[in-house]
Amino acid sequence: MQFWLPTVFLVAIYRGQKSDAAMMRAIMLLALLVAPASCQREERDLTGSVPEKPAAGIEQSVLHPGDGNNPAPARSKYEETAFDVAEGKRLFQWFNCSGCHFNGGGGIGPALMDDKWFYGSSIENIVATIKEGRPNGMPSFKGLVPEKEVWQLAAYVRSVGGFVAKDVAPSRNDDLNAAPAENRAPTPSPFNGKGP
Amino acid sequence: MTRLRGKALLLAAVFLAGCAPYAVLEPQGQSAGSIAGLLHLFMWVCMVIWVAVVAALAYAALKRPTPAAGSPLQSAAEFDGKANWIVGSFVALTVAILAVLTLSSYLAGKTIADITGTETVTIHVTGYQWWWDVEYEDTRPDRTIYTANELHVPVGEAVKIKLDAGDVIHSIWVPSLFGKRDLIPGQHNELTFIAEKPGVYRGQCAEFCGFQHAHMGFTIVAEPRPAFDEWRREQLAQAAIPAALEQQQGRDVFLSRGCGLCHTVRGTDAGGRVAPDLTHVASRQTLAAGTLRMTMTDLARWISDPQAIKPGTKMPKADLDERELDAVVAYVGSLK
């Protein structure tokens, strides 16, 4: 939508040089009609709804080694809305994830800002990691953190690794931050020839 | 004609009735009293001046020009003298009125500021989206009280409130007791006030702070010193131990389903510090920062779906089934 307006004006100016004024007026009118469409704001889902149904029993990763038939990771709406990623960032501090993972740099727990993922970098895998826990330290938060908040947290963890779009990832903090903002994180390089 | 006059009277009565229970005009404390006095003074002075100016304007507009005056651009020497006198006296009058208003404003500000330093109670209030974290300071750390959205103060004693903000700018305002003071992240503000009459006063965030700014209220309960001391002693105690079976089940749900990740209930394992302290939540008069009354029905409504009542609030909708929900409501409702 942002490219429309300048293009229309350029055409209008160009045409106005040699064509009749009526044509130019029509184009200007079109530009005026098109402009309000760019005012639309991202919609925030404030209900507690989780479209992704939580699986009964223990969730297991769909990843497995060996053959190349691993399913392509699905994208979630939670990593496509800036609001949900920002909420995840708040919860990351509230629930003291930084106690082990620090601000994504890793310390007691693994780093979240590199391209090495023991248990998969897709959002379902991160959700499973948060809910079920992982060996050597990652506790299980199943039943403690509501389902929707787990997805928001996972979306934020993806943004720390640079996996979400730059216009969705949070920008700078209000306070001092050791690392660049999430929306300036470098995109991870493909692993084994596959995109993240 | 009579009917028209009757309607006009009725309309006037309706408008005047709207003025009656307006907290700013019924101050219950010294700070609010000074502000209300200032409001009355400014209103009456400005009203008289406005009427005089409009009357002079109407007179000038409706006056027939006298033919003897000649051209208005050509002024006689005697008229010049008269004009000097008129303009001079009105300039003097303006200066005098402004001086009186400035002085009265200064005196009202001084009355408010003079209370500072005489306080007997110090309360630390931190504003968050969208609730008030309250901490009663004490020289002994084990006598510090943590609560939220409700302040109790002794009547007739100066109370200091230290103000901080945890996320964005808020502003504290209790129209019956004191004027607004901003809560700014990274900047420490303070105010001191005296509540002169016992009562329950409603306060409100007065700086737009996001989605639920309108639902960021609180209450100040002013009570005599003995009642205040009694309240303070009760707040120091640990949370009530649940007696009924449902309440005990509720405590187990509370602790095992993550309520304690954000909330504190002193005396249990729940120790989260990012949401209101619930140790004595049922002793408060309101719920969710002045949004609901503290009744079992409203408590159940709030816990079952906070986003339906206060969309955007940081309290999520918990994934609880009906039995768990009833138990949690019974437990939280028992935390007197």
Short mmCIF file of C-alpha atoms in Angstrom, two decimals:
data_model
loop_
_atom_site.label_atom_id
_atom_site.label_comp_id
_atom_site.label_asym_id
_atom_site.label_seq_id
_atom_site.Cartn_x
_atom_site.Cartn_y
_atom_site.Cartn_z
CA MET A 1 0.00 0.00 0.00
CA GLN A 2 2.88 2.39 0.78
CA PHE A 3 4.14 2.17 -2.81
CA TRP A 4 0.79 3.18 -4.26
CA LEU A 5 0.73 6.78 -3.26
CA PRO A 6 4.09 7.95 -4.66
CA THR A 7 3.46 6.00 -7.88
CA VAL A 8 0.07 7.60 -8.35
CA PHE A 9 1.47 11.06 -7.73
CA LEU A 10 4.34 10.49 -10.13
CA VAL A 11 1.93 9.36 -12.82
CA ALA A 12 -0.31 12.32 -12.07
CA ILE A 13 2.54 14.77 -12.42
CA TYR A 14 3.80 13.11 -15.60
CA ARG A 15 0.37 13.02 -17.18
CA GLY A 16 -0.38 16.55 -16.06
CA GLN A 17 2.45 17.81 -18.26
CA LYS A 18 0.74 17.07 -21.52
CA SER A 19 -2.69 15.63 -20.81
CA ASP A 20 -5.90 17.32 -19.78
CA ALA A 21 -6.56 18.38 -16.18
CA ALA A 22 -9.51 15.99 -15.83
CA MET A 23 -7.21 13.00 -16.00
CA MET A 24 -5.01 14.43 -13.27
CA ARG A 25 -8.01 15.16 -11.09
CA ALA A 26 -9.18 11.57 -11.48
CA ILE A 27 -5.79 10.27 -10.42
CA MET A 28 -5.65 12.59 -7.43
CA LEU A 29 -9.09 11.41 -6.39
CA LEU A 30 -7.94 7.81 -6.69
CA ALA A 31 -4.94 8.59 -4.50
CA LEU A 32 -7.23 10.11 -1.87
CA LEU A 33 -9.42 7.03 -1.94
CA VAL A 34 -6.48 4.67 -1.64
CA ALA A 35 -4.67 6.54 1.16
CA PRO A 36 -7.06 5.73 4.09
CA ALA A 37 -6.60 2.02 3.46
CA SER A 38 -3.06 2.34 4.87
CA CYS A 39 -4.44 3.46 8.25
CA GLN A 40 -5.47 -0.02 9.32
CA ARG A 41 -3.94 -1.15 12.61
CA GLU A 42 -2.90 -4.63 13.57
CA GLU A 43 -5.71 -6.42 15.38
CA ARG A 44 -5.06 -7.61 18.91
CA ASP A 45 -6.72 -10.80 20.03
CA LEU A 46 -7.48 -10.17 23.70
CA THR A 47 -9.54 -13.26 24.29
CA GLY A 48 -7.98 -16.28 25.92
CA SER A 49 -8.55 -18.29 22.76
CA VAL A 50 -5.96 -20.68 21.44
CA PRO A 51 -6.75 -21.94 17.95
CA GLU A 52 -3.98 -24.49 18.24
CA LYS A 53 -5.65 -27.22 20.29
CA PRO A 54 -3.47 -28.48 23.12
CA ALA A 55 -2.75 -32.14 22.61
CA ALA A 56 -3.81 -34.62 25.25
CA GLY A 57 -0.98 -36.33 27.11
CA ILE A 58 2.66 -35.57 26.55
CA GLU A 59 3.51 -33.54 23.48
CA GLN A 60 6.31 -34.99 21.41
CA SER A 61 8.37 -33.33 18.75
CA VAL A 62 7.59 -34.23 15.17
CA LEU A 63 11.29 -33.98 14.34
CA HIS A 64 13.31 -37.14 14.01
CA PRO A 65 16.77 -37.81 12.65
CA GLY A 66 17.65 -39.89 9.62
CA ASP A 67 15.29 -39.49 6.70
CA GLY A 68 14.49 -36.15 5.18
CA ASN A 69 10.73 -36.43 5.63
CA ASN A 70 10.41 -33.99 8.50
CA PRO A 71 7.28 -31.87 7.98
CA ALA A 72 7.75 -28.23 7.06
CA PRO A 73 7.33 -26.12 10.20
CA ALA A 74 3.95 -24.39 10.32
CA ARG A 75 3.70 -20.71 11.07
CA SER A 76 1.57 -19.53 13.95
CA LYS A 77 -0.47 -16.34 14.14
CA TYR A 78 1.31 -15.60 17.40
CA GLU A 79 4.62 -14.96 15.63
CA GLU A 80 2.91 -12.75 13.06
CA THR A 81 1.42 -10.15 15.40
CA ALA A 82 3.69 -7.63 17.12
CA PHE A 83 1.33 -7.49 20.10
CA ASP A 84 1.66 -11.19 20.89
CA VAL A 85 5.45 -11.12 20.53
CA ALA A 86 5.62 -8.07 22.82
CA GLU A 87 3.41 -9.84 25.37
CA GLY A 88 5.78 -12.79 25.16
CA LYS A 89 8.68 -10.47 25.89
CA ARG A 90 6.91 -9.20 29.03
CA LEU A 91 6.20 -12.77 30.18
CA PHE A 92 9.84 -13.75 29.51
CA GLN A 93 10.84 -11.20 32.18
CA TRP A 94 7.87 -11.88 34.50
CA PHE A 95 8.48 -15.63 34.64
CA ASN A 96 12.23 -15.15 35.01
CA CYS A 97 13.24 -17.03 31.85
CA SER A 98 16.22 -14.68 31.90
CA GLY A 99 17.29 -16.36 35.15
CA CYS A 100 18.82 -19.15 33.01
CA HIS A 101 18.70 -17.99 29.39
CA PHE A 102 19.71 -14.43 30.29
CA ASN A 103 18.53 -11.98 27.63
CA GLY A 104 18.76 -14.71 24.99
CA GLY A 105 22.55 -14.95 25.20
CA GLY A 106 22.48 -18.11 27.29
CA GLY A 107 24.36 -18.94 30.46
CA ILE A 108 22.88 -21.58 32.72
CA GLY A 109 20.46 -22.48 29.91
CA PRO A 110 21.26 -22.53 26.19
CA ALA A 111 21.45 -19.38 24.11
CA LEU A 112 18.30 -18.48 22.21
CA MET A 113 19.87 -16.04 19.76
CA ASP A 114 22.02 -18.45 17.76
CA ASP A 115 21.09 -20.98 15.07
CA LYS A 116 21.76 -24.11 17.10
CA TRP A 117 18.56 -25.69 18.41
CA PHE A 118 18.74 -29.03 20.23
CA TYR A 119 15.00 -29.57 20.08
CA GLY A 120 13.92 -27.70 16.98
CA SER A 121 13.43 -24.01 16.26
CA SER A 122 9.86 -24.12 14.98
CA ILE A 123 7.19 -22.63 17.22
CA GLU A 124 5.54 -25.99 17.97
CA ASN A 125 8.87 -27.36 19.16
CA ILE A 126 9.50 -24.34 21.39
CA VAL A 127 5.96 -24.64 22.79
CA ALA A 128 6.63 -28.33 23.49
CA THR A 129 9.93 -27.40 25.17
CA ILE A 130 8.25 -24.87 27.46
CA LYS A 131 5.36 -27.17 28.31
CA GLU A 132 7.15 -30.50 28.70
CA GLY A 133 10.58 -29.33 29.77
CA ARG A 134 13.85 -30.80 28.43
CA PRO A 135 16.63 -32.87 30.01
CA ASN A 136 19.41 -31.18 31.99
CA GLY A 137 17.50 -28.33 33.51
CA MET A 138 14.59 -26.98 31.51
CA PRO A 139 11.58 -27.33 33.83
CA SER A 140 8.07 -28.18 32.65
CA PHE A 141 5.59 -25.33 32.78
CA LYS A 142 2.62 -27.39 31.71
CA GLY A 143 -0.47 -26.39 33.70
CA LEU A 144 1.35 -23.44 35.27
CA VAL A 145 1.38 -21.06 32.31
CA PRO A 146 -1.89 -20.87 30.32
CA GLU A 147 -1.78 -22.24 26.77
CA LYS A 148 -2.06 -18.87 25.04
CA GLU A 149 0.76 -17.37 27.11
CA VAL A 150 2.99 -20.34 26.21
CA TRP A 151 2.47 -19.57 22.53
CA GLN A 152 3.22 -15.88 23.10
CA LEU A 153 6.41 -16.81 24.96
CA ALA A 154 7.43 -19.17 22.16
CA ALA A 155 6.78 -16.43 19.59
CA TYR A 156 9.05 -14.11 21.56
CA VAL A 157 11.78 -16.76 21.81
CA ARG A 158 11.58 -17.05 18.01
CA SER A 159 12.05 -13.28 17.72
CA VAL A 160 15.19 -13.44 19.91
CA GLY A 161 16.65 -15.85 17.36
CA GLY A 162 15.69 -13.54 14.50
CA PHE A 163 13.07 -15.90 13.10
CA VAL A 164 10.16 -13.45 12.96
CA ALA A 165 9.62 -10.51 10.62
CA LYS A 166 11.39 -7.29 11.54
CA ASP A 167 8.14 -5.32 11.75
CA VAL A 168 6.79 -7.84 14.27
CA ALA A 169 9.84 -8.26 16.53
CA PRO A 170 10.06 -5.89 19.50
CA SER A 171 12.20 -2.79 19.08
CA ARG A 172 14.54 -1.39 21.71
CA ASN A 173 13.93 -1.62 25.46
CA ASP A 174 13.29 1.41 27.61
CA ASP A 175 16.17 0.39 29.87
CA LEU A 176 19.73 -0.66 29.10
CA ASN A 177 20.03 -3.82 27.05
CA ALA A 178 23.24 -5.72 26.41
CA ALA A 179 22.17 -6.98 22.99
CA PRO A 180 20.68 -5.21 19.98
CA ALA A 181 16.88 -5.13 19.89
CA GLU A 182 15.06 -8.24 18.69
CA ASN A 183 14.06 -6.59 15.41
CA ARG A 184 17.74 -6.04 14.64
CA ALA A 185 18.75 -9.65 15.28
CA PRO A 186 20.44 -11.26 12.27
CA THR A 187 18.43 -13.87 10.40
CA PRO A 188 19.89 -17.31 11.14
CA SER A 189 21.62 -19.05 8.26
CA PRO A 190 19.88 -22.16 6.87
CA PHE A 191 20.74 -25.36 8.65
CA ASN A 192 21.41 -28.43 6.49
CA GLY A 193 20.21 -26.49 3.49
CA LYS A 194 16.80 -25.92 5.06
CA GLY A 195 15.39 -22.64 6.18
CA PRO A 196 14.55 -22.25 9.84
CA MET B 1 -45.84 30.37 28.06
CA THR B 2 -46.33 28.80 31.49
CA ARG B 3 -45.49 25.39 30.05
CA LEU B 4 -42.33 26.78 28.50
CA ARG B 5 -41.28 28.33 31.82
CA GLY B 6 -42.01 25.01 33.57
CA LYS B 7 -39.80 23.16 31.11
CA ALA B 8 -37.00 25.71 31.53
CA LEU B 9 -37.19 25.37 35.31
CA LEU B 10 -37.09 21.58 35.04
CA LEU B 11 -34.04 21.77 32.75
CA ALA B 12 -32.28 24.15 35.15
CA ALA B 13 -33.07 21.82 38.06
CA VAL B 14 -31.63 18.85 36.17
CA PHE B 15 -28.42 20.75 35.39
CA LEU B 16 -28.01 21.96 38.96
CA ALA B 17 -28.64 18.47 40.33
CA GLY B 18 -25.65 17.33 38.26
CA CYS B 19 -23.40 19.60 40.32
CA ALA B 20 -24.35 18.29 43.75
CA PRO B 21 -22.21 15.18 44.40
CA TYR B 22 -19.09 16.40 42.64
CA ALA B 23 -16.04 15.38 44.65
CA VAL B 24 -13.86 18.36 43.65
CA LEU B 25 -16.47 20.77 45.06
CA GLU B 26 -16.81 18.85 48.32
CA PRO B 27 -13.23 18.67 49.67
CA GLN B 28 -12.58 16.42 52.66
CA GLY B 29 -8.94 17.32 53.16
CA GLN B 30 -6.67 20.33 53.48
CA SER B 31 -5.02 19.99 50.05
CA ALA B 32 -8.31 19.52 48.21
CA GLY B 33 -9.79 22.38 50.28
CA SER B 34 -7.10 24.83 49.09
CA ILE B 35 -7.64 23.73 45.50
CA ALA B 36 -11.44 24.06 45.80
CA GLY B 37 -11.05 27.57 47.32
CA LEU B 38 -8.81 28.54 44.41
CA LEU B 39 -11.33 27.09 41.96
CA HIS B 40 -14.15 29.19 43.46
CA LEU B 41 -12.07 32.38 43.54
CA PHE B 42 -10.93 32.01 39.92
CA MET B 43 -14.41 31.06 38.76
CA TRP B 44 -16.17 34.06 40.35
CA VAL B 45 -13.49 36.62 39.39
CA CYS B 46 -13.40 35.38 35.80
CA MET B 47 -17.20 35.24 35.65
CA VAL B 48 -17.58 38.89 36.78
CA ILE B 49 -14.91 40.02 34.32
CA TRP B 50 -16.48 38.05 31.51
CA VAL B 51 -19.93 39.53 32.17
CA ALA B 52 -18.46 43.05 32.35
CA VAL B 53 -16.56 42.59 29.08
CA VAL B 54 -19.58 41.15 27.26
CA ALA B 55 -21.77 43.99 28.61
CA ALA B 56 -19.25 46.62 27.44
CA LEU B 57 -19.02 44.93 24.06
CA ALA B 58 -22.81 44.83 23.72
CA TYR B 59 -23.06 48.50 24.72
CA ALA B 60 -20.42 49.49 22.13
CA ALA B 61 -22.06 47.39 19.41
CA LEU B 62 -25.64 48.57 20.04
CA LYS B 63 -24.91 52.24 20.79
CA ARG B 64 -26.18 54.68 18.18
CA PRO B 65 -23.29 56.83 16.89
CA THR B 66 -23.72 60.45 18.02
CA PRO B 67 -23.48 62.84 15.07
CA ALA B 68 -21.59 65.40 17.14
CA ALA B 69 -18.62 63.08 17.61
CA GLY B 70 -17.40 63.66 14.07
CA SER B 71 -14.98 61.25 12.42
CA PRO B 72 -13.93 58.46 14.81
CA LEU B 73 -10.38 58.61 13.44
CA GLN B 74 -10.06 62.28 14.19
CA SER B 75 -9.72 62.57 17.95
CA ALA B 76 -10.00 65.71 19.95
CA ALA B 77 -7.41 66.54 22.59
CA GLU B 78 -9.98 66.35 25.40
CA PHE B 79 -11.09 62.87 24.23
CA ASP B 80 -7.41 61.77 24.24
CA GLY B 81 -7.15 62.72 27.89
CA LYS B 82 -10.32 60.81 28.75
CA ALA B 83 -9.12 57.72 26.87
CA ASN B 84 -5.79 57.80 28.68
CA TRP B 85 -7.61 57.89 31.98
CA ILE B 86 -9.95 55.00 31.07
CA VAL B 87 -7.22 52.76 29.57
CA GLY B 88 -4.85 53.58 32.43
CA SER B 89 -7.34 52.69 35.13
CA PHE B 90 -8.28 49.40 33.42
CA VAL B 91 -4.60 48.44 33.07
CA ALA B 92 -4.18 49.14 36.78
CA LEU B 93 -7.30 47.07 37.55
CA THR B 94 -6.00 44.16 35.41
CA VAL B 95 -2.62 44.25 37.16
CA ALA B 96 -4.33 44.30 40.56
CA ILE B 97 -6.64 41.38 39.74
CA LEU B 98 -3.78 39.31 38.30
CA ALA B 99 -1.68 40.06 41.38
CA VAL B 100 -4.49 38.91 43.69
CA LEU B 101 -5.01 35.70 41.68
CA THR B 102 -1.26 34.98 41.57
CA LEU B 103 -0.92 35.58 45.30
CA SER B 104 -3.89 33.35 46.13
CA SER B 105 -2.48 30.64 43.87
CA TYR B 106 0.86 30.94 45.66
CA LEU B 107 -0.82 30.77 49.08
CA ALA B 108 -2.84 27.68 48.10
CA GLY B 109 0.35 26.00 46.83
CA LYS B 110 2.12 26.94 50.06
CA THR B 111 -0.69 25.46 52.18
CA ILE B 112 -0.36 22.19 50.27
CA ALA B 113 3.45 22.20 50.44
CA ASP B 114 3.58 23.12 54.14
CA ILE B 115 2.14 19.74 55.16
CA THR B 116 5.35 18.08 53.85
CA GLY B 117 7.56 16.73 56.60
CA THR B 118 4.83 16.35 59.23
CA GLU B 119 3.76 12.88 58.10
CA THR B 120 3.16 9.99 60.50
CA VAL B 121 2.59 7.32 57.82
CA THR B 122 4.62 6.76 54.65
CA ILE B 123 3.15 4.75 51.79
CA HIS B 124 5.01 3.75 48.65
CA VAL B 125 2.68 3.52 45.65
CA THR B 126 3.87 2.15 42.30
CA GLY B 127 1.64 2.45 39.25
CA TYR B 128 1.43 -0.41 36.78
CA GLN B 129 -0.83 -1.08 33.81
CA TRP B 130 -3.54 -1.08 35.28
CA TRP B 131 -3.35 -1.31 39.06
CA TRP B 132 -1.63 0.28 42.07
CA ASP B 133 1.00 -1.57 44.09
CA VAL B 134 0.92 -0.36 47.70
CA GLU B 135 3.66 -0.75 50.30
CA TYR B 136 3.43 0.65 53.83
CA GLU B 137 6.96 1.50 54.90
CA ASP B 138 8.19 0.85 58.40
CA THR B 139 11.52 1.23 60.13
CA ARG B 140 11.33 -2.50 60.81
CA PRO B 141 11.35 -4.44 57.53
CA ASP B 142 9.22 -7.26 59.00
CA ARG B 143 6.45 -4.75 59.63
CA THR B 144 6.22 -3.64 56.00
CA ILE B 145 2.76 -4.20 54.53
CA TYR B 146 2.16 -5.14 50.92
CA THR B 147 -1.28 -4.65 49.43
CA ALA B 148 -2.84 -3.21 46.27
CA ASN B 149 -5.50 -0.79 45.07
CA GLU B 150 -6.62 0.20 48.57
CA LEU B 151 -5.00 2.61 51.01
CA HIS B 152 -6.02 2.98 54.65
CA VAL B 153 -5.01 6.24 56.34
CA PRO B 154 -5.57 7.65 59.84
CA VAL B 155 -7.94 10.64 59.99
CA GLY B 156 -6.39 14.02 60.79
CA GLU B 157 -2.78 12.87 60.34
CA ALA B 158 -0.46 13.79 57.51
CA VAL B 159 0.25 10.89 55.16
CA LYS B 160 3.13 10.88 52.69
CA ILE B 161 2.78 8.94 49.44
CA LYS B 162 5.97 8.16 47.52
CA LEU B 163 5.15 7.71 43.85
CA ASP B 164 6.89 5.59 41.22
CA ALA B 165 5.80 4.01 37.96
CA GLY B 166 6.72 0.55 36.74
CA ASP B 167 5.93 0.89 33.04
CA VAL B 168 4.38 4.09 31.67
CA ILE B 169 3.36 7.45 33.12
CA HIS B 170 0.36 7.37 35.47
CA SER B 171 -1.14 10.06 37.67
CA ILE B 172 -2.73 9.72 41.09
CA TRP B 173 -5.86 11.73 41.88
CA VAL B 174 -8.35 11.59 44.72
CA PRO B 175 -10.60 14.61 44.03
CA SER B 176 -11.94 14.72 47.61
CA LEU B 177 -8.49 14.69 49.19
CA PHE B 178 -5.72 16.00 46.93
CA GLY B 179 -4.85 17.17 43.44
CA LYS B 180 -3.10 15.17 40.76
CA ARG B 181 0.53 14.09 40.95
CA ASP B 182 2.25 12.17 38.17
CA LEU B 183 3.92 8.77 38.55
CA ILE B 184 6.83 8.78 36.09
CA PRO B 185 9.17 5.86 35.32
CA GLY B 186 12.63 6.73 36.61
CA GLN B 187 11.48 9.83 38.48
CA HIS B 188 10.51 9.75 42.15
CA ASN B 189 7.60 12.01 43.14
CA GLU B 190 5.98 12.56 46.51
CA LEU B 191 2.86 14.10 47.94
CA THR B 192 1.58 14.65 51.47
CA PHE B 193 -2.07 15.04 52.41
CA ILE B 194 -4.44 15.03 55.38
CA ALA B 195 -7.86 13.38 55.34
CA GLU B 196 -10.00 15.38 57.73
CA LYS B 197 -13.16 13.27 57.84
CA PRO B 198 -13.54 9.49 58.03
CA GLY B 199 -14.87 7.96 54.85
CA VAL B 200 -14.17 5.99 51.71
CA TYR B 201 -12.76 8.07 48.88
CA ARG B 202 -12.44 7.00 45.29
CA GLY B 203 -9.19 7.65 43.43
CA GLN B 204 -8.42 7.33 39.75
CA CYS B 205 -5.47 7.34 37.36
CA ALA B 206 -5.55 10.77 35.73
CA GLU B 207 -2.98 10.29 32.95
CA PHE B 208 -3.94 8.20 29.94
CA CYS B 209 -1.87 5.05 30.35
CA GLY B 210 -3.25 2.61 27.79
CA PHE B 211 -6.14 0.30 27.11
CA GLN B 212 -7.67 0.06 30.60
CA HIS B 213 -6.79 3.53 31.89
CA ALA B 214 -10.45 4.09 32.82
CA HIS B 215 -10.41 0.93 34.94
CA MET B 216 -7.41 1.98 37.01
CA GLY B 217 -9.11 3.15 40.16
CA PHE B 218 -8.43 2.70 43.85
CA THR B 219 -9.95 3.55 47.22
CA ILE B 220 -8.66 5.48 50.20
CA VAL B 221 -10.27 4.47 53.47
CA ALA B 222 -9.83 7.19 56.12
CA GLU B 223 -10.53 5.88 59.61
CA PRO B 224 -9.73 6.85 63.22
CA ARG B 225 -6.28 5.93 64.53
CA PRO B 226 -7.36 2.82 66.54
CA ALA B 227 -9.20 1.34 63.54
CA PHE B 228 -6.18 2.10 61.33
CA ASP B 229 -3.78 0.38 63.75
CA GLU B 230 -6.11 -2.62 63.89
CA TRP B 231 -6.21 -2.80 60.08
CA ARG B 232 -2.44 -2.58 59.94
CA ARG B 233 -2.09 -5.44 62.42
CA GLU B 234 -4.48 -7.59 60.37
CA GLN B 235 -2.58 -6.88 57.16
CA LEU B 236 0.69 -7.96 58.77
CA ALA B 237 -0.69 -11.43 59.48
CA GLN B 238 -0.11 -14.37 57.17
CA ALA B 239 -2.89 -15.52 54.87
CA ALA B 240 -5.83 -17.29 56.47
CA ILE B 241 -5.46 -21.08 56.51
CA PRO B 242 -8.37 -22.54 54.53
CA ALA B 243 -10.89 -24.33 56.72
CA ALA B 244 -13.47 -25.79 54.36
CA LEU B 245 -12.58 -28.67 52.05
CA GLU B 246 -13.40 -26.66 48.91
CA GLN B 247 -11.14 -23.85 50.09
CA GLN B 248 -8.29 -26.33 50.67
CA GLN B 249 -8.79 -27.74 47.19
CA GLY B 250 -8.77 -24.14 45.94
CA ARG B 251 -5.43 -23.50 47.59
CA ASP B 252 -4.00 -26.58 45.90
CA VAL B 253 -5.30 -25.41 42.53
CA PHE B 254 -3.95 -21.91 43.22
CA LEU B 255 -0.48 -23.28 43.92
CA SER B 256 -0.38 -25.98 41.24
CA ARG B 257 -1.92 -24.08 38.33
CA GLY B 258 0.45 -21.14 38.22
CA CYS B 259 -1.47 -18.36 40.05
CA GLY B 260 1.64 -18.02 42.23
CA LEU B 261 3.80 -17.27 39.19
CA CYS B 262 2.47 -13.70 39.40
CA HIS B 263 0.65 -13.34 42.75
CA THR B 264 1.88 -13.52 46.33
CA VAL B 265 -0.07 -15.12 49.17
CA ARG B 266 2.15 -14.76 52.23
CA GLY B 267 2.40 -18.00 54.19
CA THR B 268 2.21 -20.16 51.06
CA ASP B 269 4.57 -21.00 48.20
CA ALA B 270 2.95 -18.38 45.96
CA GLY B 271 5.51 -15.58 45.74
CA GLY B 272 5.13 -13.78 42.41
CA ARG B 273 5.80 -10.04 42.62
CA VAL B 274 4.42 -8.82 39.29
CA ALA B 275 0.72 -8.78 40.20
CA PRO B 276 -1.29 -7.62 43.24
CA ASP B 277 -0.55 -9.24 46.61
CA LEU B 278 -3.53 -11.45 47.42
CA THR B 279 -2.73 -12.26 51.07
CA HIS B 280 -5.77 -10.28 52.30
CA VAL B 281 -7.51 -9.64 48.98
CA ALA B 282 -11.00 -10.42 50.30
CA SER B 283 -10.66 -7.69 52.94
CA ARG B 284 -10.55 -5.05 50.20
CA GLN B 285 -13.68 -3.32 48.96
CA THR B 286 -13.00 -3.58 45.24
CA LEU B 287 -11.51 -6.00 42.78
CA ALA B 288 -9.33 -5.44 39.70
CA ALA B 289 -8.35 -1.84 40.60
CA GLY B 290 -11.81 -0.52 41.37
CA THR B 291 -13.44 -2.31 38.45
CA LEU B 292 -15.70 -4.70 40.40
CA ARG B 293 -17.10 -4.93 43.92
CA MET B 294 -15.55 -7.55 46.19
CA THR B 295 -18.34 -10.12 46.16
CA MET B 296 -18.10 -13.85 45.52
CA THR B 297 -20.09 -13.45 42.29
CA ASP B 298 -17.81 -10.76 40.92
CA LEU B 299 -14.74 -12.69 42.05
CA ALA B 300 -15.96 -15.71 40.07
CA ARG B 301 -16.67 -13.51 37.04
CA TRP B 302 -13.22 -11.96 37.26
CA ILE B 303 -11.20 -15.17 37.67
CA SER B 304 -13.18 -17.08 35.04
CA ASP B 305 -12.51 -14.54 32.27
CA PRO B 306 -10.62 -11.34 33.16
CA GLN B 307 -10.30 -10.37 29.48
CA ALA B 308 -14.09 -10.18 29.13
CA ILE B 309 -14.31 -7.65 31.97
CA LYS B 310 -11.11 -5.67 31.47
CA PRO B 311 -9.86 -6.41 27.92
CA GLY B 312 -6.08 -6.15 27.70
CA THR B 313 -5.44 -6.64 31.40
CA LYS B 314 -2.26 -8.57 32.14
CA MET B 315 -4.24 -11.22 34.02
CA PRO B 316 -4.74 -14.08 31.55
CA LYS B 317 -7.72 -16.34 31.28
CA ALA B 318 -6.62 -19.42 33.20
CA ASP B 319 -7.23 -22.84 31.66
CA LEU B 320 -9.29 -24.13 34.59
CA ASP B 321 -12.27 -26.46 34.50
CA GLU B 322 -15.46 -25.63 36.42
CA ARG B 323 -14.57 -27.58 39.53
CA GLU B 324 -11.11 -25.99 39.76
CA LEU B 325 -12.61 -22.54 39.17
CA ASP B 326 -15.18 -22.90 41.97
CA ALA B 327 -12.47 -24.10 44.34
CA VAL B 328 -10.11 -21.20 43.50
CA VAL B 329 -12.92 -18.66 43.94
CA ALA B 330 -13.79 -20.19 47.33
CA TYR B 331 -10.14 -20.01 48.39
CA VAL B 332 -9.42 -16.45 47.18
CA GLY B 333 -12.74 -15.29 48.68
CA SER B 334 -11.62 -16.66 52.05
CA LEU B 335 -8.39 -14.58 52.12
CA LYS B 336 -9.77 -11.97 54.50
#
